[in-house]
mmCIF file of C-alpha atoms in Angstrom:
data_model
loop_
_atom_site.group_PDB
_atom_site.id
_atom_site.type_symbol
_atom_site.label_atom_id
_atom_site.label_comp_id
_atom_site.label_asym_id
_atom_site.label_seq_id
_atom_site.Cartn_x
_atom_site.Cartn_y
_atom_site.Cartn_z
ATOM 1 C CA MET W 205 185.216 190.806 183.633
ATOM 2 C CA LEU W 206 185.365 190.893 187.394
ATOM 3 C CA ASN W 207 186.833 194.370 187.353
ATOM 4 C CA LEU W 208 184.145 195.557 184.936
ATOM 5 C CA THR W 209 181.615 194.312 187.477
ATOM 6 C CA LYS W 210 183.324 196.396 190.162
ATOM 7 C CA VAL W 211 183.318 199.486 187.940
ATOM 8 C CA LEU W 212 179.599 199.026 187.261
ATOM 9 C CA GLU W 213 178.976 198.559 191.000
ATOM 10 C CA ALA W 214 180.787 201.812 191.745
ATOM 11 C CA GLU W 215 178.962 203.718 189.027
ATOM 12 C CA SER W 216 175.614 202.415 190.308
ATOM 13 C CA LYS W 217 176.539 204.118 193.609
ATOM 14 C CA ASN W 218 177.360 207.395 191.813
ATOM 15 C CA ILE W 219 181.091 206.832 192.208
ATOM 16 C CA ASN W 220 183.049 207.944 189.160
ATOM 17 C CA VAL W 221 185.727 205.438 188.203
ATOM 18 C CA GLN W 222 188.682 206.212 185.984
ATOM 19 C CA PHE W 223 191.885 204.304 185.752
ATOM 20 C CA LYS W 224 194.593 203.761 183.229
ATOM 21 C CA GLY W 225 197.528 201.488 183.551
ATOM 22 C CA ARG W 226 200.093 199.433 181.822
ATOM 23 C CA VAL W 227 202.057 196.488 183.109
ATOM 24 C CA SER W 228 205.476 195.697 181.740
ATOM 25 C CA ASP W 229 206.016 192.270 180.237
ATOM 26 C CA ASP W 230 208.884 191.885 182.707
ATOM 27 C CA VAL W 231 206.564 191.820 185.722
ATOM 28 C CA ALA W 232 206.462 188.331 187.185
ATOM 29 C CA ILE W 233 202.859 188.482 188.396
ATOM 30 C CA ASP W 234 200.278 186.063 187.061
ATOM 31 C CA MET W 235 197.355 187.788 185.307
ATOM 32 C CA PHE W 236 194.884 186.142 187.692
ATOM 33 C CA ASP W 237 196.816 187.564 190.637
ATOM 34 C CA MET W 238 196.948 190.986 188.967
ATOM 35 C CA CYS W 239 193.160 190.935 188.503
ATOM 36 C CA THR W 240 192.754 189.963 192.160
ATOM 37 C CA ILE W 241 194.925 192.901 193.248
ATOM 38 C CA ILE W 242 192.999 195.358 191.070
ATOM 39 C CA SER W 243 189.688 193.961 192.302
ATOM 40 C CA ASN W 244 190.788 194.451 195.918
ATOM 41 C CA LEU W 245 191.866 198.013 195.143
ATOM 42 C CA LEU W 246 188.465 198.739 193.598
ATOM 43 C CA ASN W 247 186.658 197.197 196.585
ATOM 44 C CA ASN W 248 188.689 199.361 198.970
ATOM 45 C CA ALA W 249 188.048 202.487 196.893
ATOM 46 C CA ILE W 250 184.294 201.846 196.749
ATOM 47 C CA GLU W 251 184.163 201.251 200.497
ATOM 48 C CA ALA W 252 186.167 204.423 201.203
ATOM 49 C CA CYS W 253 183.885 206.503 198.981
ATOM 50 C CA GLU W 254 180.795 205.134 200.711
ATOM 51 C CA LYS W 255 182.237 205.956 204.147
ATOM 52 C CA TYR W 256 183.214 209.433 202.989
ATOM 53 C CA LYS W 257 179.731 210.081 201.601
ATOM 54 C CA MET W 258 178.225 209.080 204.964
ATOM 55 C CA THR W 259 180.398 211.623 206.797
ATOM 56 C CA ILE W 260 179.329 214.555 204.600
ATOM 57 C CA GLU W 261 175.599 213.810 204.574
#
């Protein structure tokens, strides 16, 4: 749900979000940790898009 919140935040700022992924069952990362990593990636992407938009306006 947290990542859905981040996607909605991005879309509310006119940032198109698309991602597709698959994690092997052999990966030894807890799902909570995986969600935290993806959330951080989305935060960084949103921030980068906002900074980029400011430079072209």
